[in-house]
mmCIF file of C-alpha atoms in Angstrom:
data_model
loop_
_atom_site.group_PDB
_atom_site.id
_atom_site.type_symbol
_atom_site.label_atom_id
_atom_site.label_comp_id
_atom_site.label_asym_id
_atom_site.label_seq_id
_atom_site.Cartn_x
_atom_site.Cartn_y
_atom_site.Cartn_z
ATOM 1 C CA UNK A 373 118.473 67.815 109.820
ATOM 2 C CA UNK A 374 118.566 70.066 106.741
ATOM 3 C CA UNK A 375 122.197 68.842 105.752
ATOM 4 C CA UNK A 376 120.953 65.508 105.654
ATOM 5 C CA UNK A 377 117.741 66.264 103.949
ATOM 6 C CA UNK A 378 120.105 68.315 101.152
ATOM 7 C CA UNK A 379 122.447 65.853 101.235
ATOM 8 C CA UNK A 380 119.838 62.862 100.229
ATOM 9 C CA UNK A 381 118.138 65.327 97.969
ATOM 10 C CA UNK A 382 121.632 65.798 95.791
ATOM 11 C CA UNK A 383 121.762 62.072 95.869
ATOM 12 C CA UNK A 384 118.382 61.395 94.401
ATOM 13 C CA UNK A 385 118.535 64.272 92.108
ATOM 14 C CA UNK A 386 121.604 63.577 90.701
ATOM 15 C CA UNK A 387 120.944 60.047 90.257
ATOM 16 C CA UNK A 388 117.269 60.127 88.762
ATOM 17 C CA UNK A 389 116.897 63.933 87.315
ATOM 18 C CA UNK A 390 115.078 66.199 89.618
ATOM 19 C CA UNK A 391 111.114 65.929 87.765
ATOM 20 C CA UNK A 392 111.060 62.140 88.828
ATOM 21 C CA UNK A 393 112.134 62.640 92.186
ATOM 22 C CA UNK A 394 109.276 64.247 94.585
ATOM 23 C CA UNK A 395 109.366 65.423 97.992
ATOM 24 C CA UNK A 396 107.319 62.313 99.011
ATOM 25 C CA UNK A 397 110.390 59.966 97.833
ATOM 26 C CA UNK A 398 112.682 62.226 99.677
ATOM 27 C CA UNK A 399 111.153 61.864 103.010
ATOM 28 C CA UNK A 400 110.686 58.063 102.463
ATOM 29 C CA UNK A 401 114.109 57.788 101.797
ATOM 30 C CA UNK A 402 115.337 59.433 104.865
ATOM 31 C CA UNK A 403 112.706 57.847 106.900
ATOM 32 C CA UNK A 404 111.174 60.981 108.138
ATOM 33 C CA UNK A 405 107.740 62.810 107.603
ATOM 34 C CA UNK A 406 106.810 65.225 104.846
ATOM 35 C CA UNK A 407 105.605 67.597 107.706
ATOM 36 C CA UNK A 408 109.306 67.494 108.767
ATOM 37 C CA UNK A 409 110.876 67.835 105.350
ATOM 38 C CA UNK A 410 108.689 71.366 104.908
ATOM 39 C CA UNK A 411 109.388 72.557 107.883
ATOM 40 C CA UNK A 412 113.332 72.897 106.168
ATOM 41 C CA UNK A 413 111.765 73.652 102.843
ATOM 42 C CA UNK A 414 108.765 75.287 102.056
ATOM 43 C CA UNK A 415 108.269 73.604 98.268
ATOM 44 C CA UNK A 416 110.642 71.319 95.801
ATOM 45 C CA UNK A 417 111.318 74.439 93.875
ATOM 46 C CA UNK A 418 113.685 75.708 97.309
ATOM 47 C CA UNK A 419 114.737 72.320 97.733
ATOM 48 C CA UNK A 420 116.184 72.063 94.014
ATOM 49 C CA UNK A 421 117.780 75.948 93.737
ATOM 50 C CA UNK A 422 119.588 75.118 97.350
ATOM 51 C CA UNK A 423 120.614 71.529 96.568
ATOM 52 C CA UNK A 424 122.208 73.310 93.392
ATOM 53 C CA UNK A 425 123.617 75.955 95.001
ATOM 54 C CA UNK A 426 125.419 73.755 97.311
ATOM 55 C CA UNK A 427 126.714 71.872 94.677
ATOM 56 C CA UNK A 428 128.195 74.749 92.863
ATOM 57 C CA UNK A 429 129.782 75.677 96.155
ATOM 58 C CA UNK A 430 131.298 73.132 96.798
ATOM 59 C CA UNK A 431 133.208 72.640 93.449
ATOM 60 C CA UNK A 432 134.058 76.543 94.098
ATOM 61 C CA UNK A 433 135.997 75.824 97.072
ATOM 62 C CA UNK A 434 137.799 72.827 95.652
ATOM 63 C CA UNK A 435 138.573 75.022 92.603
ATOM 64 C CA UNK A 436 139.772 78.323 94.791
ATOM 65 C CA UNK A 437 141.929 75.503 96.989
ATOM 66 C CA UNK A 438 143.685 74.661 93.466
ATOM 67 C CA UNK A 439 144.247 78.277 92.370
ATOM 68 C CA UNK A 440 145.993 79.147 95.984
ATOM 69 C CA UNK A 441 148.689 77.152 94.655
ATOM 70 C CA UNK A 442 151.763 78.484 94.004
ATOM 71 C CA UNK A 443 151.745 80.405 90.414
ATOM 72 C CA UNK A 444 153.941 78.179 88.584
ATOM 73 C CA UNK A 445 151.500 75.278 89.152
ATOM 74 C CA UNK A 446 149.162 76.308 85.843
ATOM 75 C CA UNK A 447 149.499 72.989 84.444
ATOM 76 C CA UNK A 448 148.930 70.978 87.315
ATOM 77 C CA UNK A 449 145.780 73.073 87.906
ATOM 78 C CA UNK A 450 144.562 72.594 84.718
ATOM 79 C CA UNK A 451 144.881 68.484 84.808
ATOM 80 C CA UNK A 452 143.153 68.290 88.181
ATOM 81 C CA UNK A 453 140.489 70.959 87.089
ATOM 82 C CA UNK A 454 139.986 68.413 83.973
ATOM 83 C CA UNK A 455 139.601 65.564 86.669
ATOM 84 C CA UNK A 456 137.427 67.713 88.583
ATOM 85 C CA UNK A 457 135.006 67.981 85.800
ATOM 86 C CA UNK A 458 135.059 64.719 84.621
ATOM 87 C CA UNK A 459 134.303 63.052 88.335
ATOM 88 C CA UNK A 460 131.496 65.834 88.880
ATOM 89 C CA UNK A 461 129.837 65.381 85.424
ATOM 90 C CA UNK A 462 129.913 61.499 85.538
ATOM 91 C CA UNK A 463 128.120 61.799 89.382
ATOM 92 C CA UNK A 464 125.262 63.624 87.840
ATOM 93 C CA UNK A 465 122.716 62.263 85.629
ATOM 94 C CA UNK A 466 122.407 64.271 82.391
ATOM 95 C CA UNK A 467 118.985 64.708 82.195
ATOM 96 C CA UNK A 468 119.208 66.336 85.583
ATOM 97 C CA UNK A 469 121.158 69.283 84.259
ATOM 98 C CA UNK A 470 118.751 69.531 81.318
ATOM 99 C CA UNK A 471 115.621 69.348 83.797
ATOM 100 C CA UNK A 472 116.892 72.260 85.870
ATOM 101 C CA UNK A 473 117.575 74.371 82.665
ATOM 102 C CA UNK A 474 114.461 73.706 81.758
ATOM 103 C CA UNK A 475 111.925 73.666 84.640
ATOM 104 C CA UNK A 476 113.675 75.228 87.287
ATOM 105 C CA UNK A 477 114.918 78.333 85.968
ATOM 106 C CA UNK A 478 115.696 80.191 89.799
ATOM 107 C CA UNK A 479 117.882 77.451 90.361
ATOM 108 C CA UNK A 480 119.860 77.407 86.382
ATOM 109 C CA UNK A 481 120.187 81.007 87.322
ATOM 110 C CA UNK A 482 122.645 80.569 90.217
ATOM 111 C CA UNK A 483 124.794 78.714 87.634
ATOM 112 C CA UNK A 484 124.497 81.586 85.049
ATOM 113 C CA UNK A 485 125.628 83.760 88.115
ATOM 114 C CA UNK A 486 128.507 81.167 88.879
ATOM 115 C CA UNK A 487 129.497 81.200 85.238
ATOM 116 C CA UNK A 488 129.969 84.557 85.244
ATOM 117 C CA UNK A 489 131.413 85.591 88.740
ATOM 118 C CA UNK A 490 133.314 82.631 89.395
ATOM 119 C CA UNK A 491 134.748 80.415 86.339
ATOM 120 C CA UNK A 492 134.908 83.528 84.141
ATOM 121 C CA UNK A 493 137.497 85.272 86.432
ATOM 122 C CA UNK A 494 139.261 81.798 87.225
ATOM 123 C CA UNK A 495 139.578 81.220 83.717
ATOM 124 C CA UNK A 496 141.467 84.721 83.025
ATOM 125 C CA UNK A 497 144.021 84.113 86.045
ATOM 126 C CA UNK A 498 144.800 80.788 84.945
ATOM 127 C CA UNK A 499 145.301 81.879 81.224
ATOM 128 C CA UNK A 500 147.455 85.008 82.487
ATOM 129 C CA UNK A 501 149.468 82.884 84.657
ATOM 130 C CA UNK A 502 150.040 80.365 81.993
ATOM 131 C CA UNK A 503 151.132 83.122 79.542
ATOM 132 C CA UNK A 504 153.741 84.873 82.018
ATOM 133 C CA UNK A 505 155.184 81.392 82.805
ATOM 134 C CA UNK A 506 155.405 80.461 78.984
ATOM 135 C CA UNK A 507 152.742 77.776 78.777
ATOM 136 C CA UNK A 508 150.459 79.803 76.818
ATOM 137 C CA UNK A 509 151.001 81.730 73.418
ATOM 138 C CA UNK A 510 152.044 85.341 74.174
ATOM 139 C CA UNK A 511 149.544 86.851 71.864
ATOM 140 C CA UNK A 512 146.146 85.616 73.146
ATOM 141 C CA UNK A 513 143.915 87.944 74.024
ATOM 142 C CA UNK A 514 142.871 86.640 77.541
ATOM 143 C CA UNK A 515 139.341 88.178 77.997
ATOM 144 C CA UNK A 516 138.109 86.777 75.014
ATOM 145 C CA UNK A 517 139.534 83.204 75.251
ATOM 146 C CA UNK A 518 138.232 83.357 78.929
ATOM 147 C CA UNK A 519 134.609 83.975 77.565
ATOM 148 C CA UNK A 520 134.938 81.611 74.637
ATOM 149 C CA UNK A 521 136.241 78.677 76.863
ATOM 150 C CA UNK A 522 133.480 79.520 79.412
ATOM 151 C CA UNK A 523 130.406 79.967 76.639
ATOM 152 C CA UNK A 524 131.879 76.095 75.737
ATOM 153 C CA UNK A 525 131.180 74.721 79.035
ATOM 154 C CA UNK A 526 127.610 75.832 78.668
ATOM 155 C CA UNK A 527 127.101 74.898 75.337
ATOM 156 C CA UNK A 528 128.355 71.433 76.152
ATOM 157 C CA UNK A 529 125.464 71.221 78.439
ATOM 158 C CA UNK A 530 122.547 71.776 76.338
ATOM 159 C CA UNK A 531 121.930 68.792 74.482
ATOM 160 C CA UNK A 532 119.819 70.373 71.799
ATOM 161 C CA UNK A 533 123.282 71.269 70.520
ATOM 162 C CA UNK A 534 124.359 67.680 69.661
ATOM 163 C CA UNK A 535 122.265 65.834 67.663
ATOM 164 C CA UNK A 536 124.058 62.371 68.186
ATOM 165 C CA UNK A 537 121.888 59.930 70.004
ATOM 166 C CA UNK A 538 124.754 58.651 72.329
ATOM 167 C CA UNK A 539 125.137 62.103 73.853
ATOM 168 C CA UNK A 540 127.794 62.185 76.178
ATOM 169 C CA UNK A 541 128.314 65.648 78.033
ATOM 170 C CA UNK A 542 131.628 64.306 79.753
ATOM 171 C CA UNK A 543 133.050 63.235 76.802
ATOM 172 C CA UNK A 544 132.002 66.326 75.259
ATOM 173 C CA UNK A 545 133.064 68.647 78.004
ATOM 174 C CA UNK A 546 136.658 66.835 78.148
ATOM 175 C CA UNK A 547 136.905 67.170 74.244
ATOM 176 C CA UNK A 548 136.113 70.849 74.042
ATOM 177 C CA UNK A 549 138.507 71.738 76.979
ATOM 178 C CA UNK A 550 141.304 69.337 75.116
ATOM 179 C CA UNK A 551 140.507 71.359 72.023
ATOM 180 C CA UNK A 552 140.762 74.805 73.497
ATOM 181 C CA UNK A 553 143.786 74.012 75.503
ATOM 182 C CA UNK A 554 146.000 72.722 72.325
ATOM 183 C CA UNK A 555 144.877 75.897 70.295
ATOM 184 C CA UNK A 556 146.470 78.196 72.784
ATOM 185 C CA UNK A 557 149.634 76.127 74.233
ATOM 186 C CA UNK A 558 153.042 76.903 73.084
ATOM 187 C CA UNK A 559 155.370 73.981 73.017
ATOM 188 C CA UNK A 560 156.421 74.041 76.707
ATOM 189 C CA UNK A 561 152.809 74.094 77.537
ATOM 190 C CA UNK A 562 151.960 71.127 75.549
ATOM 191 C CA UNK A 563 154.764 69.153 77.000
ATOM 192 C CA UNK A 564 154.201 69.926 80.622
ATOM 193 C CA UNK A 565 150.606 69.286 80.206
ATOM 194 C CA UNK A 566 150.914 65.841 78.318
ATOM 195 C CA UNK A 567 153.872 64.983 81.276
ATOM 196 C CA UNK A 568 151.605 66.057 83.734
ATOM 197 C CA UNK A 569 148.676 64.207 82.360
ATOM 198 C CA UNK A 570 151.163 61.033 82.546
ATOM 199 C CA UNK A 571 151.962 61.429 85.946
ATOM 200 C CA UNK A 572 148.310 61.878 87.203
ATOM 201 C CA UNK A 573 146.626 58.944 85.486
#
């Protein structure tokens, strides 16, 4: 039952945001009583926190599977990461991310920890691999560039950084990633990335 509740909560939060979806809504959606729901989760804050944690762990497992490929698959990994990011962000209403940041700080801290402990180290590993293979410029400072990229991801999640009424988190994230990569690619890396994108699309 706990897994069913989490699955329903993730679906409802992703579609409608976290503030507008009540515990009543989730219980009604599942056809269960509120008592059953509260037997599994003490309150909405706990449910939001655990649901958000599950989304991040799911994505982390997918990224780790990509990273476990051979060292020479740097470009393939980048293209797949781009696609994963696009699919994840397209599946979540942008208001959900904003509301978690503003109203559910405990849940947002899970992302902050994930960013520092998982995304940063994985980015450093990709950059080191790419340098060794000649895809990235040899003079780049990996710790600095990895930090810049991770901060870009966070910045694009904050709508207050973009005053455009047509704020599109997917477009902004992908544009930032593309700009970042083309700033560190060698010609070899640029051509390999372009070729891999064409094969994947």
